[in-house]
Coordinates of C-alpha atoms and ligand atoms in Angstrom, one line a residue:
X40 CA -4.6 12.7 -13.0
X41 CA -6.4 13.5 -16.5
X42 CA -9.1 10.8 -16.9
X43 CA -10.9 12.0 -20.1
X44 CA -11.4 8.7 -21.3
X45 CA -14.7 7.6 -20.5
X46 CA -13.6 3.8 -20.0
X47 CA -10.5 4.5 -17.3
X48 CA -12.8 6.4 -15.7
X49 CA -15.6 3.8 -14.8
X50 CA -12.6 1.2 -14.1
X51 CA -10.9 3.6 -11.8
X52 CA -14.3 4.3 -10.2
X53 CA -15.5 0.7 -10.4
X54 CA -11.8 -0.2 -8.1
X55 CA -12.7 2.5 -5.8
X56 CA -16.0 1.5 -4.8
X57 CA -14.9 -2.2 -5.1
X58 CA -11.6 -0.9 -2.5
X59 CA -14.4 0.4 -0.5
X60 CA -15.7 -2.9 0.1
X61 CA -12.6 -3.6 2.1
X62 CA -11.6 -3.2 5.7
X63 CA -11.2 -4.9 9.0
X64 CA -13.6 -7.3 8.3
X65 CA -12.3 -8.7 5.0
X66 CA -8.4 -8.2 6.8
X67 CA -10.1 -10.6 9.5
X68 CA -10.7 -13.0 6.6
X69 CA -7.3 -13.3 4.8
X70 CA -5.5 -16.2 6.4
X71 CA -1.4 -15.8 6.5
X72 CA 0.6 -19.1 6.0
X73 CA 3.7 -19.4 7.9
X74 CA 3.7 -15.8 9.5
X75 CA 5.0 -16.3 13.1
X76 CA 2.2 -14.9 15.5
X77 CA -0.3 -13.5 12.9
X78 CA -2.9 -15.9 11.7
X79 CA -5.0 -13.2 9.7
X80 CA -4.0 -9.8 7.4
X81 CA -5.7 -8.0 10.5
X82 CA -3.2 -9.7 12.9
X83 CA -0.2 -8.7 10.6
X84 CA -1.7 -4.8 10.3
X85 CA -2.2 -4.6 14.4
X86 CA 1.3 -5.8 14.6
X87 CA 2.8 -3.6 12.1
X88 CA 1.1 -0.2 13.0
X89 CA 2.0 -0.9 16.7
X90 CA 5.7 0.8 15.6
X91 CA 3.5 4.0 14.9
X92 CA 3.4 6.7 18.2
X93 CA 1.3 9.5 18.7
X94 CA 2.3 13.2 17.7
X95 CA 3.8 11.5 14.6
X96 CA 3.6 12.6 10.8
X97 CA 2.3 9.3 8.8
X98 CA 2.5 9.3 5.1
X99 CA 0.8 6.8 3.4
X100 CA 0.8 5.8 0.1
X101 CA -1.9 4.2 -2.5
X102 CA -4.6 4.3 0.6
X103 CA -6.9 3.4 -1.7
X104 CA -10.5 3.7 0.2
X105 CA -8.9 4.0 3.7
X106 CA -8.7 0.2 4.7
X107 CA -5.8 0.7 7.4
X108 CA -6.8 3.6 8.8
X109 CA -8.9 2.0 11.8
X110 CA -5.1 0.5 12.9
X111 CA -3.7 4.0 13.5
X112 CA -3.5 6.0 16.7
X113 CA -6.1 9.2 16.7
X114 CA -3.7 11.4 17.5
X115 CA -1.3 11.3 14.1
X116 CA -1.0 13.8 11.5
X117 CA -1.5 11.7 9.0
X118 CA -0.9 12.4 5.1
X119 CA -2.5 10.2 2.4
X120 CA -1.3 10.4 -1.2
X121 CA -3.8 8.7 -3.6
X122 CA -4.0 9.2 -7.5
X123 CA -7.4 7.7 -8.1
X124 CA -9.9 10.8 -7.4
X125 CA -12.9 8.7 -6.7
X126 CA -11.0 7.1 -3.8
X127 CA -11.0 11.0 -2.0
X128 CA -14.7 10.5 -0.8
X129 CA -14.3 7.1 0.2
X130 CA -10.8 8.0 2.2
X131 CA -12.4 11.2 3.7
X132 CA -15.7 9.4 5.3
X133 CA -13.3 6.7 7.0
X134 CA -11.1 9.5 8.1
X135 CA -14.0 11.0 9.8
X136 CA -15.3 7.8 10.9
X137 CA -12.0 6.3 12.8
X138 CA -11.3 10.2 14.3
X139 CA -8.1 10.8 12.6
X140 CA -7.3 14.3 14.4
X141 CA -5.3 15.8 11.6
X142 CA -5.2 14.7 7.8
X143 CA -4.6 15.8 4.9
X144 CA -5.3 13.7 1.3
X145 CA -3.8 14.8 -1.9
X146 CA -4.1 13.5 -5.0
X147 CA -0.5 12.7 -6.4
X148 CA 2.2 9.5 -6.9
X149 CA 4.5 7.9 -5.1
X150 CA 6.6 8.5 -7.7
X151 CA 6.3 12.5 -7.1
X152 CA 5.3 12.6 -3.1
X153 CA 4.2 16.0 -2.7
X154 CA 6.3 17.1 0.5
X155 CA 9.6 18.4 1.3
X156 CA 12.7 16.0 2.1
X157 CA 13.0 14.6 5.4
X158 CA 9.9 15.7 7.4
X159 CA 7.7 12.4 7.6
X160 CA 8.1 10.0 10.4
X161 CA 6.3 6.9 9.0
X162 CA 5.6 5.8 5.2
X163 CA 3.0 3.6 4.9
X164 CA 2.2 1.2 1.9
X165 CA -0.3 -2.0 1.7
X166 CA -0.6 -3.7 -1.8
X167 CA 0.7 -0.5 -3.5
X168 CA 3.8 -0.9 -4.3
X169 CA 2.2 -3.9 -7.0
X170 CA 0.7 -0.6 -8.9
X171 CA 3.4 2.1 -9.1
X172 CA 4.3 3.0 -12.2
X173 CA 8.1 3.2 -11.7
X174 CA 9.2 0.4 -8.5
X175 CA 13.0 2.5 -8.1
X176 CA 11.4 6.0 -8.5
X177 CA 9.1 5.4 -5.5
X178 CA 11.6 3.9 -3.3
X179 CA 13.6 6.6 -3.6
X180 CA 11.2 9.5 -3.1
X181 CA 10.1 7.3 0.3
X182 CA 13.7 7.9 1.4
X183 CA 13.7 11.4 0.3
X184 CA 10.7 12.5 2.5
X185 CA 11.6 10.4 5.7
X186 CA 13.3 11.8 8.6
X187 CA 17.2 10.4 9.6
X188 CA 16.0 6.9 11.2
X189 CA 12.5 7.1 9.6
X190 CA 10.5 4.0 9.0
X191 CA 9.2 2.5 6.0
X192 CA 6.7 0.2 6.9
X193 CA 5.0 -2.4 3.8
X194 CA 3.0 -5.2 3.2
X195 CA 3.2 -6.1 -0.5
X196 CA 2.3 -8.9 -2.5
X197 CA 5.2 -10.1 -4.8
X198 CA 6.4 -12.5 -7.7
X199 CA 6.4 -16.0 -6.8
X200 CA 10.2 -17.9 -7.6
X201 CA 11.1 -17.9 -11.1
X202 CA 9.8 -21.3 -12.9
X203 CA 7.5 -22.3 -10.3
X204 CA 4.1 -23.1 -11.8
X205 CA 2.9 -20.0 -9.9
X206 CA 4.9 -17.8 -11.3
X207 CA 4.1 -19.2 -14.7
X208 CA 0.3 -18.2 -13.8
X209 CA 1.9 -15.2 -13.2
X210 CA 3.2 -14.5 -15.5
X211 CA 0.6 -15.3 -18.3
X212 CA -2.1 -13.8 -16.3
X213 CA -0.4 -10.5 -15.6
X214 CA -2.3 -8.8 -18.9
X215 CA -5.9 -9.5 -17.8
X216 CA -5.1 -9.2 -13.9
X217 CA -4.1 -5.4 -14.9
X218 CA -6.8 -4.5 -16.3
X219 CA -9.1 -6.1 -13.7
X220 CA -7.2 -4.6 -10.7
X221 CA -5.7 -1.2 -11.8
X222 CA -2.5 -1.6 -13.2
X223 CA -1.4 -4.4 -10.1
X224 CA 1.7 -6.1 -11.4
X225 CA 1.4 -10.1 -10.0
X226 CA 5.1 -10.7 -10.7
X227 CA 6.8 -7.6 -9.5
X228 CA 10.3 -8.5 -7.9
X229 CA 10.0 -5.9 -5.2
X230 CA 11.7 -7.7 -2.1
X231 CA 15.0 -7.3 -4.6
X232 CA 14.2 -3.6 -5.3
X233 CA 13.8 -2.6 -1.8
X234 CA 17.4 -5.0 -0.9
X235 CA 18.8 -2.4 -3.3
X236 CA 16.9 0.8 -2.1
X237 CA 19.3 2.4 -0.2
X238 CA 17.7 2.2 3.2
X239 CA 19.5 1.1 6.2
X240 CA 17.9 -2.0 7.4
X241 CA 15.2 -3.7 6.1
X242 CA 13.6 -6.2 7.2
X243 CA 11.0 -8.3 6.1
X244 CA 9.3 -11.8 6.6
X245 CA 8.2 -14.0 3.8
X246 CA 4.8 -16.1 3.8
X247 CA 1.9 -16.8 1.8
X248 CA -1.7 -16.3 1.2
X249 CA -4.4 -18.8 -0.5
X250 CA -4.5 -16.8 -3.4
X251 CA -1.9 -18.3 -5.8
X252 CA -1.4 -15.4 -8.3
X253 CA -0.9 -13.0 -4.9
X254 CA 1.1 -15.1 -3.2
X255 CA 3.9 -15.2 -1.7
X256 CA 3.6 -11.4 0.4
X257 CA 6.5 -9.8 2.1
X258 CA 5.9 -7.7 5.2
X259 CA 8.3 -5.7 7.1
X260 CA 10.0 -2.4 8.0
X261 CA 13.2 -0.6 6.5
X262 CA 14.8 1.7 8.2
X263 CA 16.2 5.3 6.7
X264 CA 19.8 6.0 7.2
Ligands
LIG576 C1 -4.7 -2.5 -4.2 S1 -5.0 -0.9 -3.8 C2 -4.5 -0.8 -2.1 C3 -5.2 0.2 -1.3 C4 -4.8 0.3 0.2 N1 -3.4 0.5 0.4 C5 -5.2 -1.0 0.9 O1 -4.3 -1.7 1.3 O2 -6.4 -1.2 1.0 C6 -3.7 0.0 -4.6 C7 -3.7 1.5 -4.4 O3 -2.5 2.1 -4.9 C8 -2.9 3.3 -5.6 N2 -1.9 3.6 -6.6 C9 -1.7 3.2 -7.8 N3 -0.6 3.8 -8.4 C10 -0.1 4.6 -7.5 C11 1.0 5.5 -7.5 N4 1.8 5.6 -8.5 N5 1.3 6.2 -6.4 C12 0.5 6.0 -5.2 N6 -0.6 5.2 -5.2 C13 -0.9 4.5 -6.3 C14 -4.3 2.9 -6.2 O4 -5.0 4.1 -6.6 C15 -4.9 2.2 -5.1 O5 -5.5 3.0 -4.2

């Protein structure tokens, strides 16, 4: 990624070091409403990554500063694919830090996932999918690199119900949230492009968070054919 403007280069380092900020702790802190069993982000996570085995091959997308590493079984190969550059040293000093035996971080897009078709077991993405530039693009390249019966495991905040006063806020805030947070679309209608995705199954829960303009989030897993 070319970042020869001197402005998108302190945001994308300001989001870095602020996504460096995050982890367990602030996971701990995110209440979920209505999520059967998980009262906290960090309850959803354990639950979540407990589909992961060892000896797998994890891709994860967007990791940002490494906030879900510290879920993850040591012994994975795990494969991070993050655009922003001043996430690497972040993402490398958790890597080290949790014991991840084998890992590699490149700096690329979901959009363009830099491995061959159907080697990964796992895909991975937390509050990514909110960013990509092109929703269908990186659905399908998920697909593309997952094994037959892969998973594609997500957490991802997404537009609130058309006309509701929250999507309204939305809506109307979406211009100053991007800038603030990267690019993060708050009305993206990803449950409906992953419905249409082409994978198997998939199978996600509804619920919300206190945070009106990132609320409701849909968590799940869908399964490659
Ligand atoms: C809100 S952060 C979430 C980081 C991390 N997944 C987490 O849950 O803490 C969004 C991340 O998506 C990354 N991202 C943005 N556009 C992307 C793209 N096209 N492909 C892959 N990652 C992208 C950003 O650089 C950032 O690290």
């Amino acid at each position: 990624m070319k970042l020869n403007n001197p402005v998108a280069r302190m945001q994308k380092r300001l989001f870095a070091w602020g996504m460096s900020k995050t982890g367990l702790e602030s996971d701990r802190r995110i209440a979920l409403k209505n999520y059967p069993d998980c009262a906290t982000l960090a309850d959803l996570k354990q639950q979540l990554f407990a589909e992961l085995s060892e000896g797998d091959t994890i891709l994860e997308i967007g990791p940002g500063a490494g906030a879900n590493l510290w879920y993850y079984p040591q012994i994975i190969h795990w494969i991070g694919i993050e655009p922003n550059p001043f996430m690497h040293a972040y993402l490398q000093k958790e890597v080290e830090k949790v014991g991840l035996r084998e890992s590699h971080i490149y700096q690329g897009f979901a959009e363009t996932i830099p491995v061959e078709n159907g080697c990964i077991d796992t895909v991975i993405s937390t509050h990514v999918l909110c960013s990509v530039n092109h929703l269908e693009t990186s659905l399908k390249e998920i697909t593309r690199v997952l094994k037959p019966g892969g998973k594609f495991i997500f957490i991802e905040h997404i537009a609130a119900k058309s006309g509701t006063t929250a999507r309204i806020l939305q809506n109307s805030l979406k211009p100053a949230w991007q800038i603030l947070f990267d690019r993060c679309h708050p009305n993206r209608e990803t449950g409906e492009a992953m419905a249409k995705s082409g994978f198997d199954l998939v199978k996600f829960q509804e619920f919300a968070v206190s945070f009106p303009i990132v609320s409701p989030h849909i968590a799940g897993i869908a399964i490659e054919k």
